Short mmCIF file of C-alpha atoms and ligand atoms in Angstrom, two decimals:
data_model
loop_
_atom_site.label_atom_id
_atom_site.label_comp_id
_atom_site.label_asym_id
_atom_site.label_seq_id
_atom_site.Cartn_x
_atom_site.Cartn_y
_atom_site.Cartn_z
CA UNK A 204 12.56 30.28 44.06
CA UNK A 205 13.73 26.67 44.30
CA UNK A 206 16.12 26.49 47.66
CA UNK A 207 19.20 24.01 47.82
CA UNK A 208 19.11 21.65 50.55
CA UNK A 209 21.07 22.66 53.56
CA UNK A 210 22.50 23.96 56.94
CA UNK A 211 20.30 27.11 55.92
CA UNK A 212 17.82 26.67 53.31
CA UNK A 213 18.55 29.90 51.26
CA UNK A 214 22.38 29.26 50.94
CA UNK A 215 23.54 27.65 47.66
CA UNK A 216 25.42 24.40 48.55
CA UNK A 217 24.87 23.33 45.11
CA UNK A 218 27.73 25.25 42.93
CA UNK A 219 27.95 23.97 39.39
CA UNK A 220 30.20 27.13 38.63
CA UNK A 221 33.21 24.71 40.67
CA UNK A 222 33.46 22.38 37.46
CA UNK A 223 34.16 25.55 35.65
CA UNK A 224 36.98 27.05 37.53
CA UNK A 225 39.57 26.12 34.61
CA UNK A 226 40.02 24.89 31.20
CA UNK A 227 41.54 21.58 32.62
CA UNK A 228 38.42 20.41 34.70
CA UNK A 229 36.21 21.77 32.05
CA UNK A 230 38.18 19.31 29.45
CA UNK A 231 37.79 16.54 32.15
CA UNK A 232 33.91 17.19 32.39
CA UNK A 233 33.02 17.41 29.14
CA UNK A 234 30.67 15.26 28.04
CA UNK A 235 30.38 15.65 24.28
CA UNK A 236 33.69 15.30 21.96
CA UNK A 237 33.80 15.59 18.40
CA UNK A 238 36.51 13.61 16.52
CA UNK A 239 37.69 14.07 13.22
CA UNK A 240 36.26 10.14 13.28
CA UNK A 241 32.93 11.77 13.48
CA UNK A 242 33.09 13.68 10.37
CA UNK A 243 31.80 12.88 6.79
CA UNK A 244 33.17 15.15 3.61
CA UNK A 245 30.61 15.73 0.94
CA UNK A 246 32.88 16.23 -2.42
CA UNK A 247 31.29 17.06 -5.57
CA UNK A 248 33.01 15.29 -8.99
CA UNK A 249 31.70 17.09 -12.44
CA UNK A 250 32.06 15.40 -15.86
CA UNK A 251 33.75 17.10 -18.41
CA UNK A 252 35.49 19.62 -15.92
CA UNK A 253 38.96 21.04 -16.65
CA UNK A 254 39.91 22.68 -13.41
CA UNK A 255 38.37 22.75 -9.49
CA UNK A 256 35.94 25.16 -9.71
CA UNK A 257 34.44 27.65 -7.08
CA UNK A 258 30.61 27.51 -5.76
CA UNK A 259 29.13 30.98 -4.92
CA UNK A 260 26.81 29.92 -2.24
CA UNK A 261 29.06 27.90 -1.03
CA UNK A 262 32.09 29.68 -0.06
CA UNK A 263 35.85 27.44 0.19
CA UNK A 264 33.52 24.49 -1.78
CA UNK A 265 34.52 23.19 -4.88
CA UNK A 266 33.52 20.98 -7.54
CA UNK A 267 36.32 18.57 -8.63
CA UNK A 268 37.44 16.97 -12.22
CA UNK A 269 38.29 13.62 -12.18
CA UNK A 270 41.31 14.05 -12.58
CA UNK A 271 41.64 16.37 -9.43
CA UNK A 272 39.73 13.61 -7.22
CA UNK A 273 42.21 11.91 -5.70
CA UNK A 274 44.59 14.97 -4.77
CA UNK A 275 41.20 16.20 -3.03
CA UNK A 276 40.51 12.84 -1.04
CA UNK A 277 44.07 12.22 -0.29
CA UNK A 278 43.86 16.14 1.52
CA UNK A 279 41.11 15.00 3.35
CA UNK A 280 42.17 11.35 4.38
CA UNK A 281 45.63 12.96 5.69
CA UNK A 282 43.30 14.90 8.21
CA UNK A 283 42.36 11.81 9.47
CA UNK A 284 38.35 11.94 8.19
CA UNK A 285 37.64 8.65 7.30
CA UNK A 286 34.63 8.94 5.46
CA UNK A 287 33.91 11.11 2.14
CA UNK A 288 29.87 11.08 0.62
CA UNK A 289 30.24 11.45 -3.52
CA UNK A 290 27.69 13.74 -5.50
CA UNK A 291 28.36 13.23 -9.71
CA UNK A 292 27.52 16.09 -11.75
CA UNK A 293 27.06 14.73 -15.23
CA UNK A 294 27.33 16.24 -18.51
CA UNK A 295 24.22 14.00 -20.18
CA UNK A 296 20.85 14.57 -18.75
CA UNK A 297 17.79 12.45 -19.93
CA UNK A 298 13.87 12.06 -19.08
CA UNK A 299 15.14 8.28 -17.83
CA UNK A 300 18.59 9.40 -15.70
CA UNK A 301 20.06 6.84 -17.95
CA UNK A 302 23.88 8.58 -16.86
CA UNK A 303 23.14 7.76 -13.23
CA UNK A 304 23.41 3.77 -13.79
CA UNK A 305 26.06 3.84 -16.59
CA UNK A 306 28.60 1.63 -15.44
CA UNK A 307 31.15 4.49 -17.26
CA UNK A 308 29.31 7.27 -15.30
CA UNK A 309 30.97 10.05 -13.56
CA UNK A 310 30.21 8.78 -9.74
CA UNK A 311 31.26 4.86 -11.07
CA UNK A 312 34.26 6.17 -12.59
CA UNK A 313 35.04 8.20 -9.30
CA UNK A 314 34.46 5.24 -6.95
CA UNK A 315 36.93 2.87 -9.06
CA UNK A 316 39.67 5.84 -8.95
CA UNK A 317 39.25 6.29 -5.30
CA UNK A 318 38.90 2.41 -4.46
CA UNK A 319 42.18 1.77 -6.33
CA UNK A 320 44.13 4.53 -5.16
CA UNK A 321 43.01 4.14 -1.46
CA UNK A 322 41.77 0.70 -0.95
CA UNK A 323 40.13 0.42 2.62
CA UNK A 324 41.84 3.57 3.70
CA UNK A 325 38.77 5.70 3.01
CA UNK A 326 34.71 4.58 3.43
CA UNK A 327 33.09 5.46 0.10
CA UNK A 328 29.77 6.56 0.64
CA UNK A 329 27.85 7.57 -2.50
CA UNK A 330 24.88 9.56 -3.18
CA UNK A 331 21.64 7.40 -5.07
CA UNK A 332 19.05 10.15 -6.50
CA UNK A 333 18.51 11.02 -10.11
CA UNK A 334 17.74 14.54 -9.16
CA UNK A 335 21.09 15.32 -11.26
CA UNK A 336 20.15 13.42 -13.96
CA UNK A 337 16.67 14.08 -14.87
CA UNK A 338 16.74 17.13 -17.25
CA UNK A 339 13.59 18.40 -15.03
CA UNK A 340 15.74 17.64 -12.30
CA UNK A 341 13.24 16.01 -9.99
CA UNK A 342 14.53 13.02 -8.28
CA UNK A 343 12.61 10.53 -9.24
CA UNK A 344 11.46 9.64 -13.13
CA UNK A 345 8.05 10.88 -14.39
CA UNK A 346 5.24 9.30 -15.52
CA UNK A 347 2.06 11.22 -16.74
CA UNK A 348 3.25 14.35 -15.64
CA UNK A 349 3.84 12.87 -11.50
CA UNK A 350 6.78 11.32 -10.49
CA UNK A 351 6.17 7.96 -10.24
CA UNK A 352 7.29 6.29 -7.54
CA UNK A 353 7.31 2.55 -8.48
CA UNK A 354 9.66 2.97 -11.65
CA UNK A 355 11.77 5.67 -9.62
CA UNK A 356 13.03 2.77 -7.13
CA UNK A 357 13.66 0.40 -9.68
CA UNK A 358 15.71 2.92 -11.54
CA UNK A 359 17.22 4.19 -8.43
CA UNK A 360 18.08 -0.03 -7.28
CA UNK A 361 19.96 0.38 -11.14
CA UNK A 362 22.25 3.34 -9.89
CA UNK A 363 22.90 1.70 -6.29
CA UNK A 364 24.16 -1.46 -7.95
CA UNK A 365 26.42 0.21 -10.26
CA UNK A 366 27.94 2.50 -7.65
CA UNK A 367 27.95 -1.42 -5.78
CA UNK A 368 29.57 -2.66 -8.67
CA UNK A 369 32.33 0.40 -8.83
CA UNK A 370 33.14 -0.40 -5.61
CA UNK A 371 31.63 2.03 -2.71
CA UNK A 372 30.81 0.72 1.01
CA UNK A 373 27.69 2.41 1.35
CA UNK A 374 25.36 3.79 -0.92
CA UNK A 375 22.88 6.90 0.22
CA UNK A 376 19.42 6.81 -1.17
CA UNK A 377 18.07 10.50 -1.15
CA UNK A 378 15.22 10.20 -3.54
CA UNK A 379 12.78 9.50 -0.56
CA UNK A 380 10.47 7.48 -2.64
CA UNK A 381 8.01 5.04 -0.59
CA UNK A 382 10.40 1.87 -0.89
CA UNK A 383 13.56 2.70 -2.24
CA UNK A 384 15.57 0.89 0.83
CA UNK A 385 13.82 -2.33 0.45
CA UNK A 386 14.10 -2.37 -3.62
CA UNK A 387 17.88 -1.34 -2.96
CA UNK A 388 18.41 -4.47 -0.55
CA UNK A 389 16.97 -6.63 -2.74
CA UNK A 390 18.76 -5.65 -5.88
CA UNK A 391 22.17 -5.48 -4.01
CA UNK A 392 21.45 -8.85 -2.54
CA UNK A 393 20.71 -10.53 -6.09
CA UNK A 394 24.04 -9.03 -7.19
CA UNK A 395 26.25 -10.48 -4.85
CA UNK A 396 26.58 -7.01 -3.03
CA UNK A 397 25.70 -8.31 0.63
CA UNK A 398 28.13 -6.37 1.83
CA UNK A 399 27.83 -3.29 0.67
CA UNK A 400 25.81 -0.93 3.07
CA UNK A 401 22.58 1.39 2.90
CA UNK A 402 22.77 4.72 4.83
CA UNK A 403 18.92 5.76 4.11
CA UNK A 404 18.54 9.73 3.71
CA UNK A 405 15.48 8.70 6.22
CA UNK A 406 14.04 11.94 7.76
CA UNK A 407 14.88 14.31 4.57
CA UNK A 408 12.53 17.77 4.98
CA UNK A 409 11.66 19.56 2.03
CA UNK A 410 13.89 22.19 2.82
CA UNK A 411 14.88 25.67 1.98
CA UNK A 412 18.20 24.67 3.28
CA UNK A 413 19.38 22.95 0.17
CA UNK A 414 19.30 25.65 -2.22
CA UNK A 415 23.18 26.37 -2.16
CA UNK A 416 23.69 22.27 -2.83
CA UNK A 417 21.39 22.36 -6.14
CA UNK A 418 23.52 25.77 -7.04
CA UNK A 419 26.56 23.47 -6.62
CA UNK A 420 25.13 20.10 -8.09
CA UNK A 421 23.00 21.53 -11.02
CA UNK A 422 19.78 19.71 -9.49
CA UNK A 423 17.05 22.80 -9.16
CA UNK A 424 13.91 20.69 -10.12
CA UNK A 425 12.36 22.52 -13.28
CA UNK A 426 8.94 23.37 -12.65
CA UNK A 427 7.31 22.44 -9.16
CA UNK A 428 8.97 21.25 -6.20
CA UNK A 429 9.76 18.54 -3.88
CA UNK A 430 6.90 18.72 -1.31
CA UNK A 431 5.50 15.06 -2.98
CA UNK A 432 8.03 13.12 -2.01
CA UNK A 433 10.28 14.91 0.45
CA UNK A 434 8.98 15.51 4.03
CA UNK A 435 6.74 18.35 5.73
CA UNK A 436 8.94 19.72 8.02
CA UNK A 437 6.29 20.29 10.35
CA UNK A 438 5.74 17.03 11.06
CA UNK A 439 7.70 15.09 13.60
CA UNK A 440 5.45 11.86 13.82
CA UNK A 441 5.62 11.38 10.26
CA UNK A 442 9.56 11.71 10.14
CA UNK A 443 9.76 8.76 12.68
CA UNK A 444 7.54 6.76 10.93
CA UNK A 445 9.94 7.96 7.80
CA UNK A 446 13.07 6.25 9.91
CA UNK A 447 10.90 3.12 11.31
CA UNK A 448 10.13 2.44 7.84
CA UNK A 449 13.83 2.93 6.46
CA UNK A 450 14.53 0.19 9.21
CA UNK A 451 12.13 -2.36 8.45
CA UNK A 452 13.36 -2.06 4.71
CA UNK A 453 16.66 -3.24 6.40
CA UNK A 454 18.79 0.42 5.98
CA UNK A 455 21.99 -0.29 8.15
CA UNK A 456 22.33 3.88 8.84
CA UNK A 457 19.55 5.87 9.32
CA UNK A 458 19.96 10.09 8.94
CA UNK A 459 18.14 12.95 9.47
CA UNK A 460 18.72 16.21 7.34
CA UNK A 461 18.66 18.80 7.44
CA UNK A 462 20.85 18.84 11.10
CA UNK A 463 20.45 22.33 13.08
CA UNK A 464 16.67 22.75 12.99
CA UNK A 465 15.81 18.90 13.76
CA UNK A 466 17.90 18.41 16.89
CA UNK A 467 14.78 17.06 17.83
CA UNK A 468 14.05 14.28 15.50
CA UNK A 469 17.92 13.28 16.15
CA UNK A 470 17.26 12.85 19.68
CA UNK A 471 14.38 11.01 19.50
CA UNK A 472 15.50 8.74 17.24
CA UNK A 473 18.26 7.62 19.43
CA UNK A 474 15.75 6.56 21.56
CA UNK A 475 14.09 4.59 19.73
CA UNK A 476 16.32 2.67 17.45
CA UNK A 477 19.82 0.69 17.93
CA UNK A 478 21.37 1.79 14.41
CA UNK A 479 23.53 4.48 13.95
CA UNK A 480 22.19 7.45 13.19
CA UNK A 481 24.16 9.91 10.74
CA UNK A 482 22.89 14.18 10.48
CA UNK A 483 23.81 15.85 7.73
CA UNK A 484 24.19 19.56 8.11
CA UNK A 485 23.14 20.49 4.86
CA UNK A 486 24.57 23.34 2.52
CA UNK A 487 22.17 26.11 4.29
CA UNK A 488 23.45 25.70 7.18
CA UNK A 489 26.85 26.39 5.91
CA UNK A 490 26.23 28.89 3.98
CA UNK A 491 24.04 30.55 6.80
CA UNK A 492 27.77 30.51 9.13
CA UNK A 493 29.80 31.56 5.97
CA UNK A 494 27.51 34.29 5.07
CA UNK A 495 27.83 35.60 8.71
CA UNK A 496 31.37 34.71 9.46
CA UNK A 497 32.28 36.81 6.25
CA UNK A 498 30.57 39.72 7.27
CA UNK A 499 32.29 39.44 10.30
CA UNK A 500 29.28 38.91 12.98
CA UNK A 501 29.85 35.81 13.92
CA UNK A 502 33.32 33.28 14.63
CA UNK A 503 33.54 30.92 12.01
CA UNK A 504 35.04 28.05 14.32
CA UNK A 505 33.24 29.03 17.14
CA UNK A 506 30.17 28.80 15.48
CA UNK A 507 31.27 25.60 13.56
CA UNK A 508 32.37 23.70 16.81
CA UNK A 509 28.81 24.64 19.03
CA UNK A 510 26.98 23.16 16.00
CA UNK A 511 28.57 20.14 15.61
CA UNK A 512 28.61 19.32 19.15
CA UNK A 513 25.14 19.77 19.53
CA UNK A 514 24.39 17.57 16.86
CA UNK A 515 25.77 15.05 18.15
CA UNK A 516 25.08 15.76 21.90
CA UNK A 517 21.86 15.10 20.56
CA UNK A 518 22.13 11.60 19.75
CA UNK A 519 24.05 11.81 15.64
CA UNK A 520 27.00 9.19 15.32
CA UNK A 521 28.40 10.57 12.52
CA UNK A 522 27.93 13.85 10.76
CA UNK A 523 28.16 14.77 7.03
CA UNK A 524 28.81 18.54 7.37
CA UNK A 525 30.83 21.27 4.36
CA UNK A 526 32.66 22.59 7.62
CA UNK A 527 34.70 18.53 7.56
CA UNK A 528 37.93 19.56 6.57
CA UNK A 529 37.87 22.73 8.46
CA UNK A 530 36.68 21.49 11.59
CA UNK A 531 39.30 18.28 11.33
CA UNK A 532 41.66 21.39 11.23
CA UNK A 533 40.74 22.57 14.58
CA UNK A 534 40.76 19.94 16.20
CA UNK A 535 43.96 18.44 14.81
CA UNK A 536 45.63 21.73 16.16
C1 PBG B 129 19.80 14.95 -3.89
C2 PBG B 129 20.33 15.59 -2.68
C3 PBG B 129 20.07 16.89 -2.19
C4 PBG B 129 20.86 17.04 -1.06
C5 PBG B 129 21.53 15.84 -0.86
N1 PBG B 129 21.18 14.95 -1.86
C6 PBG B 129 19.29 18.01 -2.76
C7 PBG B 129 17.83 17.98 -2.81
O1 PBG B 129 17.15 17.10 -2.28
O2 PBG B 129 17.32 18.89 -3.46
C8 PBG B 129 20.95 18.29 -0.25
C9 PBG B 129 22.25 18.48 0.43
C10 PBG B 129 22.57 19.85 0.86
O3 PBG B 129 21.77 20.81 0.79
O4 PBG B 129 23.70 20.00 1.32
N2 PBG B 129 18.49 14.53 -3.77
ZN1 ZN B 130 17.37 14.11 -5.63
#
């Protein structure tokens, strides 16, 4: 047994239960807070919808209309979350994602609502994949039977400069095709865009974890899977590389998804890059607390809150989590 230096060596000088006496010099040494200015909203917008409508997986998550957007974002933004991530549900599908760069499409349209209606008030971050627009539903387009990566980032620079174009801060390339950060930059750039940012989906696994979100978003790839493109989540070498890569290609946010299981990967990029890092806890993870919370096993918030803070205890800026609005509710309280 390791002995604590003193008087006698067996007697415990060292007594780190006397910073936990009370809630009020427990508050004073904590080291981790979350802030409602941590949080990031995902909202879903569908084409052609009449009402908000439920998800299954996805307990208290909705898909919006457009017409319902702004009611939605203006709920959020009055909890003082100042950043919302847009997924479009469209009601044309193609072999060429030709919906996900129409300048009339459901994310564009979305983006010019919200950008009128709340100006600077809210960051607009918005979702670049074509996984929703494909009719196979794989995220990038396909060329003799593989998706090709070369025309998938030129396609995928197409829908980044529209959502540019609509108006949103930062666009979110989640493809993860070899590229698409640098082809992005570039077509931004020769738009005028310079200012508009690129969070890179850097570190993506190919994940279990993100079966509730294709439920919600209509996205389940049609035959295969997406083990070419998206990461083995056994590798943690490769996922840095991933995020060095995403920074040379000039991404101004780097993230790492899914959150929970890659605490790891968070961490150590912290230590090895100056941008912000974003985690997003993916809809898995949610559904994993919901599931539990419902049955009654675990505590919801509880839950919720240790997550979160050890997320970003391990090195996440920001975090795009389901639990946004509910957490901002707790700790608004
Ligand atoms: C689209 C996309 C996905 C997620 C975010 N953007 C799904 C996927 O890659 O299949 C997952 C988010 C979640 O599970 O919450 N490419
Ligand atoms: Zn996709």
């Amino acid at each position: 047994m390791k002995t604590r230096k003193n008087d006698s060596s067996s007697f415990p000088a060292v007594r780190l239960r006397r910073l936990r006496k009370s809630p009020a010099i427990r508050d004073l040494l904590q080291e981790t807070r979350l802030s409602v200015k941590d949080l990031i909203a995902p909202v879903f917008v569908q084409e052609g919808l009449k009402k908000p409508e439920g998800i299954g997986s996805m307990p208290d998550i909705k898909r919006f209309p457009l017409s319902g957007l702004a009611d939605e974002v203006e709920k959020i933004s009055s909890l003082g979350i100042r950043g919302i991530i847009l997924f479009g549900i469209p009601s044309e599908k193609d072999t060429r994602a030709t919906s996900a760069f129409d300048d009339k499409g459901i994310v564009q349209k979305s983006v010019e609502t919200l950008r009128k209606q709340f100006g600077d008030k809210m960051a607009i971050i918005t979702d670049v994949c074509l996984c929703q627009y494909t009719t196979h539903g794989h995220c990038g387009i396909i060329a003799n039977g593989k998706i090709d990566n070369d025309s998938s980032i030129d396609t995928l620079a197409k829908v980044a400069v529209s959502h540019a174009r609509a108006g949103a801060d930062i666009v979110a390339p989640s493809a993860m095709m070899d590229g698409q950060v640098q082809a992005i930059r570039k077509a931004l750039d020769e738009d005028g865009q310079t200012d508009v940012a690129i969070m890179g989906y850097s570190a993506k696994q190919a994940s279990p974890l993100y079966a509730p979100f294709r439920d919600a978003a209509h996205s389940t790839p049609e035959f295969g899977d997406r083990r070419t493109y998206q990461m083995p989540f056994s590798n943690s070498r490769e996922a840095m590389r991933e995020i060095e890569t995403d920074i040379e290609e000039g991404a101004d946010i780097v993230m790492i998804k899914p959150a929970i299981p890659y605490l790891d990967l968070i961490y150590k990029a912290s230590k090895i890059t100056n941008l912000p890092i974003c985690a997003y806890s993916v809809s898995g993870e949610y559904a994993l607390i919901k599931a539990a919370a419902m049955e009654g096993w675990v505590d919801e918030n509880s839950v919720m809150t240790e997550f979160l803070t050890a997320i970003k205890r391990a090195g996440a800026d920001m975090m795009i989590t389901y639990h946004a609005t509910k957490m901002a509710h707790l700790l608004n309280e």
